Tab-separated table of C-alpha atoms and ligand atoms in Angstrom:
chain	number	residue	atom	x	y	z
A	145	MET	CA	121.538	113.908	58.579
A	146	THR	CA	118.887	115.459	60.861
A	147	GLU	CA	120.607	116.482	64.070
A	148	LEU	CA	119.493	114.166	66.873
A	149	LYS	CA	118.596	115.618	70.252
A	150	SER	CA	119.494	114.067	73.586
A	151	ALA	CA	117.018	112.698	76.128
A	152	LYS	CA	117.209	115.959	78.122
A	153	ASP	CA	116.119	118.034	75.143
A	154	ILE	CA	113.012	116.177	73.995
A	155	PRO	CA	109.520	116.203	75.513
A	156	ILE	CA	108.543	113.247	77.707
A	157	GLY	CA	106.127	110.526	76.709
A	158	GLY	CA	106.825	110.691	72.989
A	159	ILE	CA	104.562	113.697	72.560
A	160	ILE	CA	105.073	116.063	69.661
A	161	ALA	CA	105.024	119.511	71.208
A	162	SER	CA	105.661	121.544	68.044
A	163	PRO	CA	102.824	121.205	65.555
A	164	GLY	CA	103.666	120.800	61.868
A	165	ASN	CA	107.230	119.708	62.543
A	166	SER	CA	107.076	116.939	59.942
A	167	ARG	CA	108.529	119.542	57.554
A	168	SER	CA	111.793	119.346	59.439
A	169	TYR	CA	111.784	115.554	59.717
A	170	ARG	CA	113.961	114.388	56.845
A	171	THR	CA	112.217	111.233	55.759
A	172	GLY	CA	114.246	111.348	52.534
A	173	GLU	CA	117.062	109.676	54.451
A	174	TRP	CA	115.174	106.381	54.188
A	175	ARG	CA	115.523	106.334	50.364
A	176	SER	CA	117.298	103.483	48.570
A	177	GLN	CA	116.638	104.819	45.044
A	178	ARG	CA	116.043	108.332	43.714
A	179	PRO	CA	114.076	109.839	40.853
A	180	VAL	CA	116.209	112.085	38.649
A	181	TRP	CA	114.462	114.842	36.685
A	182	ILE	CA	115.595	115.700	33.161
A	183	PRO	CA	114.241	119.229	32.536
A	184	GLU	CA	114.830	119.096	28.737
A	185	GLY	CA	112.431	116.174	28.312
A	186	CYS	CA	109.717	117.449	30.702
A	187	VAL	CA	106.396	118.746	29.309
A	188	HIS	CA	105.240	120.082	32.711
A	189	CYS	CA	102.019	118.091	32.734
A	190	LEU	CA	102.427	117.798	36.555
A	191	ILE	CA	101.178	114.218	36.626
A	192	CYS	CA	104.149	113.413	38.877
A	193	TRP	CA	102.989	116.140	41.293
A	194	VAL	CA	99.478	114.642	41.368
A	195	TYR	CA	100.749	111.133	42.087
A	196	CYS	CA	103.612	111.770	44.506
A	197	PRO	CA	102.400	110.484	47.924
A	198	ASP	CA	104.944	112.635	49.764
A	199	SER	CA	104.414	116.069	48.181
A	200	ALA	CA	108.031	115.900	47.113
A	201	ILE	CA	107.555	117.326	43.613
A	202	GLU	CA	108.361	121.005	43.708
A	203	VAL	CA	106.265	123.245	41.500
A	204	GLU	CA	106.579	126.963	40.751
A	205	ASP	CA	104.249	129.034	38.592
A	206	GLY	CA	102.516	125.918	37.354
A	207	LYS	CA	105.757	124.305	36.237
A	208	MET	CA	107.697	121.316	37.490
A	209	LYS	CA	110.765	122.679	39.262
A	210	GLY	CA	112.508	119.720	40.832
A	211	ILE	CA	112.391	117.103	43.554
A	212	ASP	CA	112.557	117.718	47.296
A	213	TYR	CA	115.104	115.052	48.228
A	214	SER	CA	114.666	115.787	51.949
A	215	HIS	CA	111.272	114.143	51.776
A	216	CYS	CA	111.182	112.030	48.577
A	217	LYS	CA	111.226	108.372	49.694
A	218	GLY	CA	112.167	107.024	46.290
A	219	CYS	CA	108.986	105.031	45.773
A	220	GLY	CA	109.235	105.547	41.991
A	221	ILE	CA	105.553	106.300	41.462
A	222	CYS	CA	106.383	109.574	39.650
A	223	VAL	CA	108.718	107.720	37.292
A	224	ARG	CA	106.094	105.121	36.548
A	225	GLU	CA	103.321	107.670	35.922
A	226	CYS	CA	105.366	110.204	33.946
A	227	PRO	CA	104.004	110.140	30.335
A	228	ARG	CA	107.454	111.067	29.022
A	229	LYS	CA	108.991	108.127	30.858
A	230	GLU	CA	112.765	107.978	30.570
A	231	LYS	CA	112.917	111.313	28.804
A	232	ALA	CA	111.786	113.329	31.846
A	233	LEU	CA	112.181	111.158	34.967
A	234	ARG	CA	114.596	108.316	35.634
A	235	LEU	CA	115.010	106.099	38.678
A	236	GLU	CA	118.593	105.587	39.892
A	237	ARG	CA	120.025	103.634	42.785
A	238	GLU	CA	120.910	105.808	45.774
A	239	SER	CA	124.658	105.774	46.305
B	36	MET	CA	84.023	115.143	106.360
B	37	ALA	CA	85.315	118.114	108.277
B	38	SER	CA	87.573	116.334	110.737
B	39	ARG	CA	89.739	113.286	111.141
B	40	GLN	CA	87.895	110.186	112.186
B	41	HIS	CA	88.541	106.696	113.385
B	42	VAL	CA	86.403	104.444	111.245
B	43	ALA	CA	85.850	100.740	110.714
B	44	MET	CA	86.331	99.921	107.049
B	45	THR	CA	87.425	97.111	104.760
B	46	GLY	CA	90.521	97.669	102.644
B	47	ASN	CA	88.340	98.232	99.605
B	48	GLU	CA	86.144	100.706	101.450
B	49	ALA	CA	89.225	102.564	102.664
B	50	VAL	CA	90.518	102.848	99.086
B	51	ALA	CA	87.124	103.993	97.773
B	52	HIS	CA	87.019	106.525	100.616
B	53	ALA	CA	90.449	107.826	99.591
B	54	MET	CA	89.237	108.067	95.985
B	55	ARG	CA	86.220	110.098	97.112
B	56	GLN	CA	88.520	112.489	98.924
B	57	ILE	CA	90.928	112.676	95.977
B	58	ASN	CA	87.887	113.417	93.832
B	59	PRO	CA	89.442	112.501	90.472
B	60	ASP	CA	88.149	114.051	87.257
B	61	VAL	CA	87.632	110.683	85.587
B	62	VAL	CA	87.279	107.088	86.782
B	63	ALA	CA	86.848	104.368	84.178
B	64	ALA	CA	86.521	100.919	85.654
B	65	TYR	CA	85.264	97.414	85.217
B	66	PRO	CA	84.401	95.157	88.151
B	67	ILE	CA	86.468	92.094	89.030
B	68	THR	CA	86.666	90.075	92.243
B	69	PRO	CA	88.062	91.068	94.739
B	70	GLN	CA	88.368	94.671	93.517
B	71	THR	CA	84.615	94.937	92.796
B	72	ASP	CA	83.465	96.885	95.789
B	73	ILE	CA	86.044	99.657	95.308
B	74	VAL	CA	84.209	100.460	92.095
B	75	GLN	CA	80.822	99.743	93.658
B	76	PHE	CA	81.415	102.118	96.585
B	77	PHE	CA	82.837	104.719	94.265
B	78	SER	CA	79.958	104.553	91.795
B	79	GLN	CA	77.650	105.181	94.773
B	80	PHE	CA	79.613	108.368	95.535
B	81	VAL	CA	79.135	109.383	91.911
B	82	ALA	CA	75.408	108.610	92.056
B	83	ASP	CA	75.081	110.576	95.301
B	84	GLY	CA	76.822	113.543	93.710
B	85	VAL	CA	79.512	113.773	96.399
B	86	VAL	CA	82.303	113.680	93.805
B	87	LYS	CA	82.657	115.651	90.591
B	88	THR	CA	84.059	112.605	88.805
B	89	GLU	CA	83.009	111.581	85.311
B	90	PHE	CA	82.441	107.854	85.809
B	91	VAL	CA	82.893	105.792	82.659
B	92	THR	CA	81.483	102.281	82.643
B	93	VAL	CA	83.420	100.240	80.130
B	94	GLU	CA	83.183	96.740	78.695
B	95	SER	CA	86.568	95.408	79.820
B	96	GLU	CA	89.732	96.272	81.694
B	97	HIS	CA	91.517	96.895	78.409
B	98	SER	CA	88.941	99.604	77.782
B	99	ALA	CA	89.133	100.781	81.399
B	100	MET	CA	92.858	101.443	81.103
B	101	SER	CA	92.457	102.870	77.591
B	102	ALA	CA	89.793	105.337	78.736
B	103	THR	CA	91.893	106.250	81.774
B	104	ILE	CA	94.889	106.885	79.517
B	105	GLY	CA	92.784	109.062	77.196
B	106	ALA	CA	91.467	111.038	80.145
B	107	ALA	CA	94.937	111.445	81.664
B	108	ALA	CA	96.377	112.567	78.324
B	109	SER	CA	93.707	115.245	78.212
B	110	GLY	CA	94.996	116.593	81.514
B	111	ALA	CA	92.469	114.970	83.844
B	112	ARG	CA	93.283	113.327	87.156
B	113	ALA	CA	92.233	109.838	86.132
B	114	MET	CA	91.964	106.533	87.961
B	115	THR	CA	90.841	102.960	87.599
B	116	ALA	CA	91.102	99.846	89.788
B	117	THR	CA	91.603	96.169	89.102
B	118	SER	CA	92.752	92.679	90.123
B	119	SER	CA	94.293	89.598	88.534
B	120	GLN	CA	92.820	88.872	85.076
B	121	GLY	CA	91.751	92.482	84.811
B	122	LEU	CA	95.352	93.613	85.213
B	123	ALA	CA	96.421	90.983	82.704
B	124	LEU	CA	93.871	92.223	80.183
B	125	MET	CA	95.262	95.753	80.597
B	126	TRP	CA	98.779	94.616	79.815
B	127	GLU	CA	99.602	96.469	76.618
B	128	MET	CA	97.898	99.574	77.976
B	129	LEU	CA	99.991	99.445	81.182
B	130	HIS	CA	103.104	100.051	79.093
B	131	ILE	CA	101.338	102.805	77.197
B	132	ALA	CA	100.314	104.573	80.419
B	133	SER	CA	103.898	104.589	81.695
B	134	GLY	CA	105.439	105.210	78.264
B	135	TYR	CA	103.204	108.254	77.743
B	136	ARG	CA	104.193	109.352	81.254
B	137	LEU	CA	100.654	109.608	82.578
B	138	PRO	CA	100.352	109.919	86.370
B	139	ILE	CA	97.474	107.471	86.770
B	140	VAL	CA	96.836	106.005	90.223
B	141	MET	CA	95.407	102.498	90.226
B	142	PRO	CA	94.501	100.426	93.263
B	143	VAL	CA	95.204	96.750	92.591
B	144	VAL	CA	93.684	94.136	94.864
B	145	ASN	CA	96.105	91.244	94.550
B	146	ARG	CA	94.610	88.005	93.301
B	147	THR	CA	95.977	84.871	91.679
B	148	LEU	CA	96.225	84.872	87.912
B	149	SER	CA	94.418	82.001	86.202
B	150	GLY	CA	94.804	79.135	85.507
B	151	PRO	CA	93.391	77.271	87.091
B	152	ILE	CA	90.951	80.008	87.950
B	153	ASN	CA	91.091	81.119	91.576
B	154	ILE	CA	89.790	84.304	93.153
B	155	HIS	CA	92.036	84.411	96.237
B	156	CYS	CA	95.196	86.266	97.095
B	157	ASP	CA	98.640	85.867	95.763
B	158	HIS	CA	100.913	88.367	94.041
B	159	SER	CA	101.187	86.744	90.611
B	160	ASP	CA	99.231	89.606	89.040
B	161	THR	CA	101.361	92.590	90.100
B	162	MET	CA	104.641	90.648	90.166
B	163	GLY	CA	104.083	89.990	86.490
B	164	ALA	CA	103.752	93.737	86.021
B	165	LEU	CA	107.170	94.598	87.486
B	166	THR	CA	108.494	95.487	84.030
B	167	THR	CA	105.583	97.674	82.944
B	168	GLY	CA	107.161	100.930	84.153
B	169	TRP	CA	104.640	101.473	86.971
B	170	ILE	CA	105.630	102.426	90.486
B	171	GLN	CA	104.385	99.771	92.921
B	172	LEU	CA	103.406	100.404	96.537
B	173	TYR	CA	102.305	97.475	98.718
B	174	SER	CA	100.003	97.807	101.728
B	175	GLU	CA	99.788	95.594	104.785
B	176	SER	CA	96.471	96.924	106.063
B	177	ALA	CA	93.455	99.042	105.174
B	178	GLN	CA	95.226	101.963	106.855
B	179	GLU	CA	98.264	101.550	104.629
B	180	ALA	CA	96.128	101.111	101.515
B	181	TYR	CA	94.366	104.382	102.366
B	182	ASP	CA	97.609	106.209	103.175
B	183	ASN	CA	99.325	104.872	100.040
B	184	MET	CA	96.462	106.048	97.826
B	185	ILE	CA	96.793	109.641	99.031
B	186	GLN	CA	100.581	109.617	98.704
B	187	ALA	CA	100.429	107.921	95.301
B	188	VAL	CA	98.737	110.961	93.790
B	189	ARG	CA	101.587	113.207	94.866
B	190	ILE	CA	104.269	110.733	93.781
B	191	ALA	CA	102.731	110.120	90.356
B	192	GLU	CA	102.093	113.778	89.590
B	193	HIS	CA	105.474	115.121	90.732
B	194	PRO	CA	107.019	116.883	87.704
B	195	ASP	CA	110.231	114.851	88.026
B	196	VAL	CA	108.283	111.573	88.103
B	197	GLN	CA	105.180	111.641	85.888
B	198	LEU	CA	104.672	107.899	86.161
B	199	PRO	CA	101.645	105.765	86.997
B	200	VAL	CA	101.383	104.079	90.397
B	201	MET	CA	99.793	100.808	91.496
B	202	VAL	CA	98.619	100.699	95.107
B	203	CYS	CA	98.439	97.026	96.050
B	204	GLN	CA	96.654	95.284	98.891
B	205	ASP	CA	95.966	91.595	99.532
B	206	GLY	CA	92.741	90.295	98.034
B	207	PHE	CA	90.076	89.356	100.609
B	208	ILE	CA	92.575	89.283	103.498
B	209	THR	CA	92.863	93.074	103.452
B	210	SER	CA	90.280	94.080	100.869
B	211	HIS	CA	87.368	92.419	102.673
B	212	GLY	CA	88.562	92.412	106.284
B	213	ILE	CA	87.194	95.205	108.468
B	214	GLU	CA	89.793	97.218	110.344
B	215	ASN	CA	89.939	100.287	112.465
B	216	LEU	CA	91.756	103.096	110.715
B	217	GLU	CA	92.224	106.812	110.863
B	218	VAL	CA	91.077	108.808	107.852
B	219	LEU	CA	91.968	112.409	107.186
B	220	SER	CA	89.404	115.138	106.703
B	221	ASP	CA	88.391	115.929	103.142
B	222	GLU	CA	90.094	119.320	103.424
B	223	GLU	CA	93.364	117.799	104.608
B	224	VAL	CA	93.413	115.411	101.643
B	225	ALA	CA	92.536	118.168	99.180
B	226	GLN	CA	95.330	120.285	100.590
B	227	PHE	CA	97.866	117.467	100.661
B	228	ILE	CA	97.334	116.411	97.063
B	229	GLY	CA	96.905	119.984	95.816
B	230	GLU	CA	95.535	121.159	92.528
B	231	TYR	CA	96.555	119.003	89.587
B	232	LYS	CA	98.658	120.798	86.992
B	233	PRO	CA	99.197	118.395	84.107
B	234	VAL	CA	102.567	118.563	82.357
B	235	TYR	CA	100.755	118.292	79.046
B	236	SER	CA	97.176	118.103	77.828
B	237	VAL	CA	95.954	117.097	74.428
B	238	LEU	CA	92.941	119.385	74.957
B	239	ASP	CA	95.015	122.524	75.481
B	240	VAL	CA	94.214	124.441	72.285
B	241	ASN	CA	96.802	127.086	73.068
B	242	ARG	CA	99.553	124.480	73.088
B	243	PRO	CA	98.587	121.956	70.427
B	244	ILE	CA	100.409	118.628	70.773
B	245	THR	CA	100.272	115.122	69.386
B	246	VAL	CA	100.039	112.239	71.860
B	247	GLY	CA	100.947	108.736	70.812
B	248	PRO	CA	102.836	109.208	67.537
B	249	LEU	CA	105.108	106.606	65.995
B	250	VAL	CA	108.602	106.889	67.480
B	251	LEU	CA	111.340	105.187	65.505
B	252	PRO	CA	114.781	103.840	66.445
B	253	ASP	CA	116.222	107.358	66.421
B	254	TYR	CA	114.249	108.471	69.517
B	255	LEU	CA	112.470	105.606	71.280
B	256	PHE	CA	115.581	104.627	73.226
B	257	GLU	CA	115.931	108.191	74.569
B	258	MET	CA	112.318	108.073	75.738
B	259	LYS	CA	112.877	104.820	77.631
B	260	PHE	CA	115.987	106.431	79.146
B	261	GLN	CA	113.825	109.360	80.307
B	262	GLN	CA	111.463	106.839	81.901
B	263	ALA	CA	114.325	105.122	83.727
B	264	LYS	CA	115.514	108.518	84.991
B	265	ALA	CA	111.983	109.290	86.201
B	266	MET	CA	111.976	106.013	88.156
B	267	GLU	CA	115.251	107.093	89.715
B	268	ALA	CA	113.721	110.465	90.637
B	269	ALA	CA	110.771	108.601	92.150
B	270	ARG	CA	113.123	107.192	94.794
B	271	ARG	CA	113.674	110.698	96.151
B	272	VAL	CA	110.072	111.830	95.704
B	273	ILE	CA	108.603	108.758	97.447
B	274	LEU	CA	110.717	109.520	100.526
B	275	GLU	CA	109.894	113.240	100.483
B	276	VAL	CA	106.163	112.587	100.172
B	277	GLY	CA	106.354	109.863	102.864
B	278	LYS	CA	108.004	112.326	105.273
B	279	GLU	CA	105.495	115.066	104.551
B	280	TYR	CA	102.645	112.601	105.062
B	281	GLY	CA	104.289	111.630	108.353
B	282	ARG	CA	104.299	115.248	109.511
B	283	LEU	CA	100.598	115.497	108.708
B	284	THR	CA	99.410	112.180	110.138
B	285	GLY	CA	102.133	110.838	112.418
B	286	ARG	CA	102.467	107.894	110.031
B	287	GLU	CA	105.700	108.340	108.091
B	288	TYR	CA	106.361	106.091	105.116
B	289	GLY	CA	109.626	104.977	103.535
B	290	PHE	CA	110.728	102.225	101.174
B	291	PHE	CA	110.101	99.539	103.785
B	292	GLU	CA	109.316	99.022	107.428
B	293	GLY	CA	111.568	97.181	109.833
B	294	TYR	CA	110.151	95.518	112.898
B	295	ARG	CA	112.619	94.617	115.658
B	296	LEU	CA	115.119	94.573	112.862
B	297	GLU	CA	118.065	96.536	114.309
B	298	ASP	CA	119.654	93.671	116.229
B	299	ALA	CA	117.896	90.763	114.497
B	300	GLU	CA	120.052	87.821	113.442
B	301	ARG	CA	117.292	86.021	111.574
B	302	VAL	CA	115.005	88.117	109.390
B	303	ILE	CA	111.928	87.429	107.298
B	304	VAL	CA	111.293	89.719	104.323
B	305	VAL	CA	107.671	89.638	103.268
B	306	LEU	CA	105.150	91.966	101.622
B	307	SER	CA	101.653	93.029	102.593
B	308	SER	CA	99.312	91.213	104.975
B	309	THR	CA	101.684	88.339	105.814
B	310	ALA	CA	103.895	90.925	107.520
B	311	GLY	CA	101.190	91.218	110.189
B	312	THR	CA	101.326	87.497	110.907
B	313	THR	CA	105.120	87.632	110.958
B	314	ARG	CA	105.093	90.479	113.471
B	315	VAL	CA	103.118	88.304	115.908
B	316	VAL	CA	105.655	85.485	115.572
B	317	VAL	CA	108.565	87.914	115.970
B	318	ASP	CA	107.094	89.082	119.292
B	319	GLU	CA	106.525	85.492	120.443
B	320	LEU	CA	110.086	84.417	119.642
B	321	ARG	CA	111.563	87.615	121.067
B	322	ARG	CA	109.857	86.790	124.362
B	323	LYS	CA	111.833	83.550	124.304
B	324	GLY	CA	115.015	85.539	123.715
B	325	GLU	CA	115.412	84.766	120.026
B	326	LYS	CA	116.865	87.554	117.909
B	327	VAL	CA	114.389	87.605	115.059
B	328	GLY	CA	112.971	90.460	113.015
B	329	LEU	CA	110.864	91.483	110.049
B	330	LEU	CA	111.456	93.641	107.004
B	331	LYS	CA	108.320	94.547	105.078
B	332	PRO	CA	109.000	96.208	101.704
B	333	ARG	CA	106.515	98.866	100.704
B	334	VAL	CA	108.071	100.024	97.452
B	335	ILE	CA	109.488	97.514	94.979
B	336	ARG	CA	109.320	99.694	91.851
B	337	PRO	CA	111.618	101.558	91.975
B	338	PHE	CA	113.614	98.876	93.777
B	339	PRO	CA	115.426	100.279	96.841
B	340	ALA	CA	118.421	97.952	96.497
B	341	SER	CA	121.061	99.863	98.462
B	342	GLU	CA	118.669	100.732	101.296
B	343	LEU	CA	117.544	97.100	101.607
B	344	ARG	CA	121.155	95.943	101.598
B	345	GLU	CA	121.989	98.423	104.344
B	346	ALA	CA	118.970	97.418	106.443
B	347	LEU	CA	119.755	93.703	106.166
B	348	SER	CA	123.543	93.936	106.366
B	349	HIS	CA	123.760	92.976	110.041
B	350	ALA	CA	121.487	89.925	109.692
B	351	ARG	CA	123.035	86.467	109.656
B	352	ALA	CA	120.217	84.602	107.910
B	353	VAL	CA	117.398	86.041	105.808
B	354	ALA	CA	114.286	84.349	104.430
B	355	ILE	CA	112.697	86.173	101.519
B	356	MET	CA	109.110	85.192	100.951
B	357	ASP	CA	107.507	85.467	97.544
B	358	ARG	CA	103.769	85.113	97.041
B	359	ALA	CA	104.395	84.518	93.340
B	360	GLU	CA	106.256	81.953	91.265
B	361	THR	CA	108.331	82.994	88.264
B	362	PHE	CA	109.043	79.430	87.096
B	363	SER	CA	112.668	80.347	86.580
B	364	THR	CA	113.406	77.528	89.074
B	365	GLN	CA	115.684	80.085	90.779
B	366	GLY	CA	113.179	81.567	93.212
B	367	GLY	CA	110.622	84.333	93.311
B	368	PRO	CA	111.041	87.933	92.111
B	369	LEU	CA	111.782	89.529	95.498
B	370	PHE	CA	114.360	86.862	96.281
B	371	CYS	CA	116.212	87.320	93.003
B	372	GLU	CA	116.338	91.102	93.312
B	373	ILE	CA	117.329	91.216	96.972
B	374	ARG	CA	119.976	88.570	96.412
B	375	ALA	CA	121.307	90.553	93.463
B	376	ALA	CA	121.447	93.656	95.701
B	377	PHE	CA	123.990	91.807	97.867
B	378	TYR	CA	126.306	90.855	94.998
B	379	ASP	CA	128.755	93.655	95.761
B	380	ALA	CA	128.413	93.506	99.537
B	381	PRO	CA	131.571	92.479	101.388
B	382	GLU	CA	129.525	90.337	103.748
B	383	ARG	CA	126.364	88.516	102.881
B	384	PRO	CA	123.870	86.861	105.191
B	385	LEU	CA	122.664	83.362	104.359
B	386	MET	CA	119.623	83.777	102.159
B	387	ARG	CA	116.804	81.495	101.219
B	388	ASN	CA	113.521	81.822	99.428
B	389	TYR	CA	110.034	80.569	100.135
B	390	ILE	CA	107.297	80.541	97.575
B	391	PHE	CA	104.153	80.699	99.700
B	392	GLY	CA	100.438	81.347	99.829
B	393	LEU	CA	99.690	80.717	96.159
B	394	GLY	CA	96.007	80.717	95.276
B	395	GLY	CA	95.156	82.121	98.691
B	396	ARG	CA	96.742	79.293	100.714
B	397	ASP	CA	96.573	80.578	104.284
B	398	VAL	CA	99.773	81.458	106.075
B	399	GLY	CA	99.462	81.266	109.818
B	400	THR	CA	101.877	81.701	112.679
B	401	SER	CA	102.972	78.042	112.540
B	402	GLN	CA	104.274	78.471	108.978
B	403	ILE	CA	106.171	81.606	109.946
B	404	GLU	CA	107.602	79.792	113.001
B	405	LYS	CA	108.804	77.056	110.664
B	406	VAL	CA	110.590	79.621	108.480
B	407	PHE	CA	112.422	81.062	111.495
B	408	ALA	CA	113.299	77.518	112.611
B	409	ASP	CA	114.651	76.712	109.136
B	410	LEU	CA	116.832	79.830	109.335
B	411	ALA	CA	118.138	78.668	112.729
B	412	ALA	CA	119.032	75.289	111.200
B	413	ASP	CA	120.824	77.030	108.318
B	414	LEU	CA	122.832	79.087	110.800
B	415	ALA	CA	123.748	75.998	112.824
B	416	ARG	CA	124.883	74.304	109.606
B	417	GLY	CA	126.571	77.416	108.286
B	418	SER	CA	124.945	77.043	104.882
B	419	VAL	CA	121.592	77.025	103.144
B	420	LYS	CA	120.497	73.536	102.234
B	421	THR	CA	117.483	74.423	100.074
B	422	PRO	CA	117.713	77.921	98.577
B	423	VAL	CA	114.196	77.780	97.143
B	424	SER	CA	111.403	75.930	98.864
B	425	TYR	CA	107.640	75.847	98.810
B	426	LEU	CA	106.055	76.653	102.151
B	427	ASP	CA	103.253	74.346	103.212
B	428	VAL	CA	102.742	72.616	99.872
B	429	ARG	CA	101.948	68.893	99.775
B	430	GLU	CA	104.928	67.714	97.732
C	246	SF4	S1	105.146	113.732	34.903
C	246	SF4	FE1	107.043	113.771	33.737
C	246	SF4	S2	106.600	115.176	32.122
C	246	SF4	FE2	104.992	115.495	33.604
C	246	SF4	S3	105.775	117.167	34.860
C	246	SF4	FE3	106.426	115.298	35.828
C	246	SF4	S4	108.445	114.922	35.040
C	246	SF4	FE4	107.513	116.410	33.715
C	247	SF4	S1	109.948	108.803	43.989
C	247	SF4	FE1	108.004	108.750	45.076
C	247	SF4	S2	108.324	110.174	46.729
C	247	SF4	FE2	109.963	110.580	45.310
C	247	SF4	S3	109.203	112.237	44.037
C	247	SF4	FE3	108.680	110.321	43.017
C	247	SF4	S4	106.633	109.820	43.676
C	247	SF4	FE4	107.420	111.369	45.096
């Protein structure tokens, strides 16, 4: 859980006073299902990275590295677009 | 103007004069009867180059309030003015102005809300706006409208408050009636209101911020709580500013004004211009030895419940007059709130409500005399027969 601040500790008027703070806003908590990556079946085509609307596919040195569950909203687009389908990405219900 | 002057002005002229002296950075406004000549006088000041204001002509009051909000969010001292339908058309933006904590000052010239359409005075417009998060100051005269405008700037912009303020006066009765009033010098006003230091500005490139983002269930409640706390702080700030204004002008302002109230057994509570009529009747009846008095609220948002209770605690019978109908069938807004303020009081005066003056129906001394006579009958009976009645309506 993101730690919630009290009324005394937030700016007035709903303004966002710290630019770029969406990084620390854990939208992944909204998820009802999660994509699960199976590295053995992945061919690193990065189609999932292209399609993910939340930049939640983590890539290093041109290779798929995993999923950022702090921001992945579980939309399932990556699973649908993955050419390897069930072999590389699977959608599971969030517990 | 280098010195104080006694001038003859209408209520609208007095407000426009105050706006010239406040010299806001931005005014965005749309004309509506009976507010029109505030904007007309002010646009003349702009045309004559006597203010530095950026004057934005807009196509509606919704746009007027939106442009004012945009200007205020950018750190400008921003104002608009309206009446009746214009206020109604601003509705969603009123909540945004207060929710974004923008210290906008807006004169409102009270006029009946349609329908049927009517251009004359009642308080249905601003009474409907009691829940919009704006501070509301009511003015009996052109002098009070002028004085309230100057104080409103300081109240709104106080760092503990940061809330918008409506400065209300009665349409036509005050807005178009010429009165003698004292106005401060331009320098005195400039000094009293001081330089505006916005709490935030969307144009400050050194402190980039976002104004108006989506706020979800995890934080919106806290922001409304902040707003409620700011309203609470406004109670203190309104009194401080009223005292300071009193030291400067000799006219001190509080939450309300009592007239021959201290030993009054029967009291009328009424806002704005009708208080003047009531004062005349109070003097008349006092000459006959009757213990009557007046309480004229000035501030009803925030609502000074404990102070009103204290001021009315010695009265035996109180008539609360509302120039607006809520259709709850339980009386007008002032009545309900003042009656609620007495819930915990060990002793309560008899209390009754009059809905009066709707659509500009004149209220003269004979109507006020009738109210005092009704209170006398209640006292003789020991109870209130009709808690809510309609003054001078043909039933
Ligand atoms: S789309 Fe499938 S195969 Fe391609 S990188 Fe992503 S998980 Fe691997
Ligand atoms: S489920 Fe949606 S949000 Fe999550 S990684 Fe896949 S495409 Fe991105």
